[in-house]
Coordinates of C-alpha atoms (C1' of nucleotides) in Angstrom, one line a residue:
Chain A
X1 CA 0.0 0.0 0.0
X2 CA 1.3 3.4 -1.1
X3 CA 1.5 5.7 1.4
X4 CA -0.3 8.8 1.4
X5 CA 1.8 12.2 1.5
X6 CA 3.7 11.2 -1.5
X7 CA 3.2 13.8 -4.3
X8 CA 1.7 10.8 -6.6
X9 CA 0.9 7.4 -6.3
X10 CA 1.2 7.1 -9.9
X11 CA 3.6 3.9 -10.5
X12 CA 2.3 2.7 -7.2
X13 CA -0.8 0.6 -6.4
X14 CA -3.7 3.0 -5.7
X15 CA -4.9 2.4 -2.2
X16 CA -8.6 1.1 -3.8
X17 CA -9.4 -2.2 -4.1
X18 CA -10.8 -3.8 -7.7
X19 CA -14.6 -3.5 -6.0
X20 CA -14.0 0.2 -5.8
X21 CA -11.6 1.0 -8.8
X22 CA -15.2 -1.2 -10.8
X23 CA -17.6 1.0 -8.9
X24 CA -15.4 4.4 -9.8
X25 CA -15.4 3.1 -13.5
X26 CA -19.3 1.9 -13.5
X27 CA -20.4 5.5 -11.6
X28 CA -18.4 7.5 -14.1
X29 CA -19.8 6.5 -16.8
X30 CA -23.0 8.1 -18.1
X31 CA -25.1 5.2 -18.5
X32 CA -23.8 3.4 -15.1
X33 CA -22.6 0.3 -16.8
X34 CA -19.3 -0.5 -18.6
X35 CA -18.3 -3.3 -20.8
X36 CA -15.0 -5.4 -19.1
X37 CA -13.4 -3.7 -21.4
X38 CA -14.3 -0.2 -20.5
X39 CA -13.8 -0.7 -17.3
X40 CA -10.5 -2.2 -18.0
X41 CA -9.6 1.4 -20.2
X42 CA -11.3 3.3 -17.0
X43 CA -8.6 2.1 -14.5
X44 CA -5.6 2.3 -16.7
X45 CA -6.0 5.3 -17.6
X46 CA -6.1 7.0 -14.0
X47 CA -3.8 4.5 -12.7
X48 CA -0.7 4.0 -14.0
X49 CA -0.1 1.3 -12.0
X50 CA -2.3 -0.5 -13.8
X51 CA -0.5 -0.4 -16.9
X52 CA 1.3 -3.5 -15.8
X53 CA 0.6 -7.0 -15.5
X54 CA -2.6 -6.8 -16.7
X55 CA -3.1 -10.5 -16.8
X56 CA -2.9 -10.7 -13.1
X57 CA -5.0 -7.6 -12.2
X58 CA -8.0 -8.5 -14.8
X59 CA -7.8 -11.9 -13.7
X60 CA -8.9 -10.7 -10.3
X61 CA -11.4 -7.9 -11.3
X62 CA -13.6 -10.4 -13.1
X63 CA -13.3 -12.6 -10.0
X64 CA -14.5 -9.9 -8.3
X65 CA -17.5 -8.8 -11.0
X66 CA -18.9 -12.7 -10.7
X67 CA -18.5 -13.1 -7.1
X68 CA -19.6 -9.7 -5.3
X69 CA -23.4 -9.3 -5.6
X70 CA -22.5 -5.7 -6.2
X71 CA -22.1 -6.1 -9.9
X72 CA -24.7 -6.9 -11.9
X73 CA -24.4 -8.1 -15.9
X74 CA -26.9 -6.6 -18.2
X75 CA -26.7 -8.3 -21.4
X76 CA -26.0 -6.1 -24.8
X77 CA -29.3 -4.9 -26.8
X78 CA -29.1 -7.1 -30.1
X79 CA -28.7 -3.5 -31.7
X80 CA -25.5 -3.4 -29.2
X81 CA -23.0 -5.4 -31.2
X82 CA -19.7 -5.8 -28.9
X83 CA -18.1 -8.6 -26.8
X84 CA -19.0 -9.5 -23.2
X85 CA -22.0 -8.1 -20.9
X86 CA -22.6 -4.9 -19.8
X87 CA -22.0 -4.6 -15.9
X88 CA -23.5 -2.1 -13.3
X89 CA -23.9 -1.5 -9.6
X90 CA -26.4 -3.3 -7.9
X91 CA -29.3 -0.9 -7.4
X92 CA -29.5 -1.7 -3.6
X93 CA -25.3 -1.7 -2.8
X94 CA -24.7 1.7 -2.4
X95 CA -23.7 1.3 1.3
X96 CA -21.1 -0.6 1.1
X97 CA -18.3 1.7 1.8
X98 CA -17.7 3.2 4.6
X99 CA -18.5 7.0 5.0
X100 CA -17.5 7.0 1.0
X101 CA -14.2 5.3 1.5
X102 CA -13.0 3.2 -1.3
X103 CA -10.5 1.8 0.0
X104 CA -12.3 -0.7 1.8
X105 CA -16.0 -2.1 2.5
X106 CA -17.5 -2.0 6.0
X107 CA -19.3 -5.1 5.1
X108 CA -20.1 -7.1 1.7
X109 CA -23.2 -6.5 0.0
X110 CA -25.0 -9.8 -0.7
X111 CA -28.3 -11.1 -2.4
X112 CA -30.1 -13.0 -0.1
X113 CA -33.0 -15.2 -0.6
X114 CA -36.8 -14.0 -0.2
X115 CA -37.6 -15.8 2.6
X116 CA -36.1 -13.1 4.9
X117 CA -38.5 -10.4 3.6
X118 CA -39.9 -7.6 5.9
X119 CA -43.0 -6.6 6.2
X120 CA -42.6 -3.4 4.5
X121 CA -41.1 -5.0 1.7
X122 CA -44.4 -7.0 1.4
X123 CA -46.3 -3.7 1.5
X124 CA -44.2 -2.7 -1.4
X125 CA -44.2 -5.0 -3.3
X126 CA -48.3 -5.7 -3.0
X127 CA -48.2 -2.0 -4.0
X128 CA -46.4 -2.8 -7.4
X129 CA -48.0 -6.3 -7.7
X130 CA -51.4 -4.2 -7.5
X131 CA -52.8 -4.2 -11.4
X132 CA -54.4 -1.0 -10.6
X133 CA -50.9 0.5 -9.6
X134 CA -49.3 -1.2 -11.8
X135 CA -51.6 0.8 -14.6
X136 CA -50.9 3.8 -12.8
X137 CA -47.4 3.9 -13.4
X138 CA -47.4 2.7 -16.8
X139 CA -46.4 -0.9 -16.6
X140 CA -48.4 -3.8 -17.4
X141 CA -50.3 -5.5 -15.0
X142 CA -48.9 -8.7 -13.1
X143 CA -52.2 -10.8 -13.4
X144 CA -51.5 -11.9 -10.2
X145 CA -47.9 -14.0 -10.8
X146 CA -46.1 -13.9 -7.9
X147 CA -43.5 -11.6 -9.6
X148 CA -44.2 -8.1 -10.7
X149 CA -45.2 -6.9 -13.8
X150 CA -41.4 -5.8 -15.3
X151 CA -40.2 -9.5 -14.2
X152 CA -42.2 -10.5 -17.7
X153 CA -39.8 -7.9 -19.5
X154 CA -36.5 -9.6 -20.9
X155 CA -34.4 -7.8 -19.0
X156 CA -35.9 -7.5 -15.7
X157 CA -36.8 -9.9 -13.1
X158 CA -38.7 -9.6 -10.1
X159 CA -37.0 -7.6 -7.1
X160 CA -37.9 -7.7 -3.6
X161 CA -36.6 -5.9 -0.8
X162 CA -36.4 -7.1 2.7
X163 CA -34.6 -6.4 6.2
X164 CA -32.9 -9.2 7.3
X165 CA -31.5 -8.4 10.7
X166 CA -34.5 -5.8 10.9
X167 CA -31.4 -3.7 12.6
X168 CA -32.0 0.2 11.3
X169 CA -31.2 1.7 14.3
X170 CA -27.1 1.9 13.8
X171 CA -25.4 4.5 11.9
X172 CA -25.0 3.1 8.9
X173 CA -27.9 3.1 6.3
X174 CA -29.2 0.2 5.9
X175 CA -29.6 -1.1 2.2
X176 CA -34.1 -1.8 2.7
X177 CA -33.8 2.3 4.4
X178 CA -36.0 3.7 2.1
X179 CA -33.4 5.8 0.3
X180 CA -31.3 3.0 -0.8
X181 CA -35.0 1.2 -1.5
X182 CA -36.2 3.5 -3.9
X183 CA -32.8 4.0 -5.3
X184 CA -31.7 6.8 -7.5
X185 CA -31.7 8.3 -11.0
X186 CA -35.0 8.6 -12.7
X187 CA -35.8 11.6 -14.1
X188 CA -32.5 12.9 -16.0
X189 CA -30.8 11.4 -19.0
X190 CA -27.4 11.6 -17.6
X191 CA -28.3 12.4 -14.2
X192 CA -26.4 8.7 -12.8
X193 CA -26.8 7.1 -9.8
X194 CA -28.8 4.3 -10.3
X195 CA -28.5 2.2 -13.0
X196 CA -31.6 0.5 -13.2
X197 CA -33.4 3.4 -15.0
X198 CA -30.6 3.9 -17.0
X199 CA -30.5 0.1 -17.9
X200 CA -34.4 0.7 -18.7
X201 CA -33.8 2.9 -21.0
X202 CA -30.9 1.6 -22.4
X203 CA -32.8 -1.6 -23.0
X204 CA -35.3 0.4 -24.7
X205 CA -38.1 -0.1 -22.0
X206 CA -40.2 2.9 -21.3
X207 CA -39.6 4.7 -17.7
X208 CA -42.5 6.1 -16.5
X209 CA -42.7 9.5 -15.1
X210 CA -45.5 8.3 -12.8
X211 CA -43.3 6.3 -10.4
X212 CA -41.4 9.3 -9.4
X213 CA -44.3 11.2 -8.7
X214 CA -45.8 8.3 -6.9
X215 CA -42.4 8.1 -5.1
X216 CA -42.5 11.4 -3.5
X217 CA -46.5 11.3 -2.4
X218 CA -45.7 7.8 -0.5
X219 CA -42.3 8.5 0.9
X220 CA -42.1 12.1 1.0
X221 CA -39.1 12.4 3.2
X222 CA -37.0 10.7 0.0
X223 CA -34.7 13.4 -0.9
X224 CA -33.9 13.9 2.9
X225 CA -31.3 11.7 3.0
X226 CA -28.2 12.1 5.4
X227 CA -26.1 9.3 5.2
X228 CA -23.4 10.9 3.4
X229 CA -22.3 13.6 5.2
X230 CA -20.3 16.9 3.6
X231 CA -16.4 15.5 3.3
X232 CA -13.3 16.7 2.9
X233 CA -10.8 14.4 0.4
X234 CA -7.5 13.7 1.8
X235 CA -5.2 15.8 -0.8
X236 CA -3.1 12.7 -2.0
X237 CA -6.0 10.7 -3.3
X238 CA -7.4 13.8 -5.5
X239 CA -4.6 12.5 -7.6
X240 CA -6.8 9.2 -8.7
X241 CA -8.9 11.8 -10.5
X242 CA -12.1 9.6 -9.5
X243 CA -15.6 10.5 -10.2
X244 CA -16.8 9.6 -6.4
X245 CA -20.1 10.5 -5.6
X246 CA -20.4 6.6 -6.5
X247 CA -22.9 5.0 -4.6
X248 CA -24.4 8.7 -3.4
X249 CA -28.4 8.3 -2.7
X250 CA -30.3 11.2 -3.3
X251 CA -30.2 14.9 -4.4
X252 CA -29.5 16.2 -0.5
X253 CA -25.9 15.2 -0.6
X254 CA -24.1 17.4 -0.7
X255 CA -20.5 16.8 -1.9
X256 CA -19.2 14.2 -4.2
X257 CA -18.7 11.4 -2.5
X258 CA -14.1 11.2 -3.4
X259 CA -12.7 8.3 -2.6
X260 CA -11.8 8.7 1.4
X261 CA -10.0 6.6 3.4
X262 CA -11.5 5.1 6.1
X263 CA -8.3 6.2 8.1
X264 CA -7.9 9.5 6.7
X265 CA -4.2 10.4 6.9
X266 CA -4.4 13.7 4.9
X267 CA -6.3 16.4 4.2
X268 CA -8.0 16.6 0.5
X269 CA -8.8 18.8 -1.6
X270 CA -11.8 20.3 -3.4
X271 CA -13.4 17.9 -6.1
X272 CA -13.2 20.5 -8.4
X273 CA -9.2 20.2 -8.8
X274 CA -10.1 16.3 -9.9
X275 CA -10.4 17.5 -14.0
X276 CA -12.5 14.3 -14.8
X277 CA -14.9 15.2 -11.8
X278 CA -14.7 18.8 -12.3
X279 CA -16.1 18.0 -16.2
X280 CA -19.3 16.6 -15.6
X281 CA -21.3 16.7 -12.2
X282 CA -24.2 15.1 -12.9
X283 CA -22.1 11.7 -13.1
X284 CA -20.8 12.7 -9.8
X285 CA -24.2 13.5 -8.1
X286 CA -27.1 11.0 -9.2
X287 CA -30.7 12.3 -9.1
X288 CA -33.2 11.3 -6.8
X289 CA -34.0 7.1 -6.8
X290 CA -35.9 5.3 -9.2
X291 CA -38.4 3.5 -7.4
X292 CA -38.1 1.2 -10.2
X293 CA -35.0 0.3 -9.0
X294 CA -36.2 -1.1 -5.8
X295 CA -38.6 -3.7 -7.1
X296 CA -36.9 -4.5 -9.9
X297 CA -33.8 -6.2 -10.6
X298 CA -32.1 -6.5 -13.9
X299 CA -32.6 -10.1 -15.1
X300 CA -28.7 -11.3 -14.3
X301 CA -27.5 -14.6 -16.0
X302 CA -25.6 -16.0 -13.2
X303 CA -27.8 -18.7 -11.8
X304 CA -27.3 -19.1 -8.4
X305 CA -25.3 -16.8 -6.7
X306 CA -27.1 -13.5 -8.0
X307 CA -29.9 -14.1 -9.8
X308 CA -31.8 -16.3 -8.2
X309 CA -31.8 -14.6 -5.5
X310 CA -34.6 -11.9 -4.2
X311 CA -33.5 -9.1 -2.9
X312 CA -30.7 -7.8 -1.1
X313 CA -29.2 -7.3 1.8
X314 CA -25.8 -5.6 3.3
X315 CA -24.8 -8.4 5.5
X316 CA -23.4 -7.6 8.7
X317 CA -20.8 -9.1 10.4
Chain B
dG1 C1' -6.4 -18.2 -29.7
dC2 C1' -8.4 -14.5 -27.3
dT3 C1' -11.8 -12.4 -24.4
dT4 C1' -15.2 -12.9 -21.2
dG5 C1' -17.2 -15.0 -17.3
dT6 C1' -17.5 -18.4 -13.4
dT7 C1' -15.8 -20.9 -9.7
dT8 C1' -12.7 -22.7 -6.3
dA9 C1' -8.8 -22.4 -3.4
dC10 C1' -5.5 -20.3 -0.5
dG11 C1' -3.0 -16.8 2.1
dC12 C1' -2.8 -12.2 4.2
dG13 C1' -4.2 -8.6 7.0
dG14 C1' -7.5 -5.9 9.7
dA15 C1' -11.3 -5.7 12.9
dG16 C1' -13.6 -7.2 16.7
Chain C
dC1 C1' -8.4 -16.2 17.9
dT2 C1' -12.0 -15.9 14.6
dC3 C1' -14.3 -13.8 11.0
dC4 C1' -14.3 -11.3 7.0
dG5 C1' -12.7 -8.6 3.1
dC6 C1' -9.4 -8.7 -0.2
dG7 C1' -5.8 -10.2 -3.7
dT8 C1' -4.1 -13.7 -6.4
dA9 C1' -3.8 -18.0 -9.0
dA10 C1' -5.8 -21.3 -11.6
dA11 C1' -9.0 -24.3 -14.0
dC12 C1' -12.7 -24.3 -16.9
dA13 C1' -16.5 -23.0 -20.1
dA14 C1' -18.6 -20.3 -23.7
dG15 C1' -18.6 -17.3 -27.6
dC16 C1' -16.2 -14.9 -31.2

DNA sequence: GCTTGTTTACGCGGAG
DNA sequence: CTCCGCGTAAACAAGC
């Protein structure tokens, strides 16, 4: 590990694991998902470090796209020609770093299986299952199969949300705490944060304006979110040039989230000296959630380990 | 053959 | 000490 106060880390190893140096590539990008390749291009070309023995480095980021329940695989459009999968953030993983810190996860986001669902995640989901909802925000009725309407579309699967430990009371937000639930990015093109509308739209499905109306009259406190406190970015890492407000839940928040270390051991400074933040804030700061995102999950072709699964949970250790 | 993707295994280090 | 996150290696399959 490099140690901060050096004027770079370029020809050292950046301090940020493969799960955040994918999540930096995946949030800077416009539509929230990356070929390998991309995300490949995205690292070496901030980290210089990465320039070398590529074989070794891949190797282990696509060990860590299949196995971390983070990453999701959206298969190409057939008018997408191009090798491999598309692969974005899990809609409901956006606490897995602590306080923003890259440089390593206060707990692994998992998929866990439905049986642990909470109440509330039953209340939502009947709300979505409902035909008459289901009309109102402009998707087609479920006709009563246990999964949601958009679990019919290609793409998209049935998503539920549930609270395993039922523990909300500790600092952290919990992945089912409504902002993470309802997710992020609906209303702007490029506005990021959540992939899943993104994914929508980039699969050519229709987003409905009515859910983010419907969002804010049933949890009108969305938008109030706290977890991410204003930060300060130790001055050494500004040098990864990383679009950080990765992860970042709602309109409220109020800096980019630049990769911080847990530790801090330096101050930072403003985002605005990072050029490829400084370019383009809306892929720094997504809009407010998608509900979409909560109910839904993007149909994932791994068979057990992600896609059969329900919903998600950060699990605690 | 190369790229992409999945899976298993092992060791290391930090946190509790 | 145990657990967990992480990095690495490696085998393997699928698709081009």
């Amino acid at each position: 590990m490099p140690r901060p106060g050096k004027s770079s880390y370029s020809e050292q190893k950046p301090p940020y694991s493969y799960i955040s140096l994918t999540a930096m590539a995946i949030q800077g990008s416009q539509e929230k998902m990356l070929p390998l390749s991309d995300i490949y291009k995205f690292i070496m070309d901030r980290f210089p470090y990465y320039r070398e023995n590529t074989q070794r480095w891949q190797n282990s980021l696509r060990h860590n796209l299949s196995f971390n329940d983070c990453f999701i695989k959206i298969p190409r459009r057939p008018d997408q020609p191009g090798k491999g999968s598309f692969w974005a953030l899990h809609p409901n993983c956006g606490d897995m770093f602590e306080n923003g810190s890259f440089l390593r996860r206060r707990k692994r986001f998992k998929v866990v299986r439905a049986e642990h669902l909470a109440s509330k995640s039953h209340q939502m989901i009947h709300y979505f299952h409902h035909p008459h909802n289901q009309t109102k925000m402009g998707l087609p009725p479920s006709e009563g199969s246990p999964v949601p309407s958009l679990g019919r579309l290609p793409h998209f699967q049935s998503y539920n949300i549930g609270n395993i430990s039922g523990n909300q009371t500790s600092g952290f937000k919990h992945p089912f705490a409504i902002e993470n639930i309802i997710g992020r990015d609906y209303k702007g093109v490029m506005t990021g944060g959540l992939p899943l509308a993104s994914m929508m739209h980039h699969l050519g499905y229709p987003v409905p304006s009515q859910i983010s109306n419907m969002v804010s009259s049933m949890w009108p406190h969305v938008g109030m979110m706290d977890s991410m406190a204003t930060m300060t970015v130790p001055q050494e890492y500004g040098h990864f040039g990383v679009p950080m407000k990765t992860l970042c839940h709602g309109p409220s928040q109020t800096i980019p989230a630049v990769p911080l270390p847990i530790k801090p051991t330096a101050s930072l400074p403003p985002v605005s000296a990072i050029p490829s933040l400084a370019v383009n804030p809306s892929i720094m700061c997504p809009s407010p959630p998608a509900v979409a995102g909560t109910l839904l999950e993007p149909a994932i072709s791994q068979p057990e380990n992600k896609s059969s699964m329900l919903h998600s949970v950060l699990v605690h250790s």
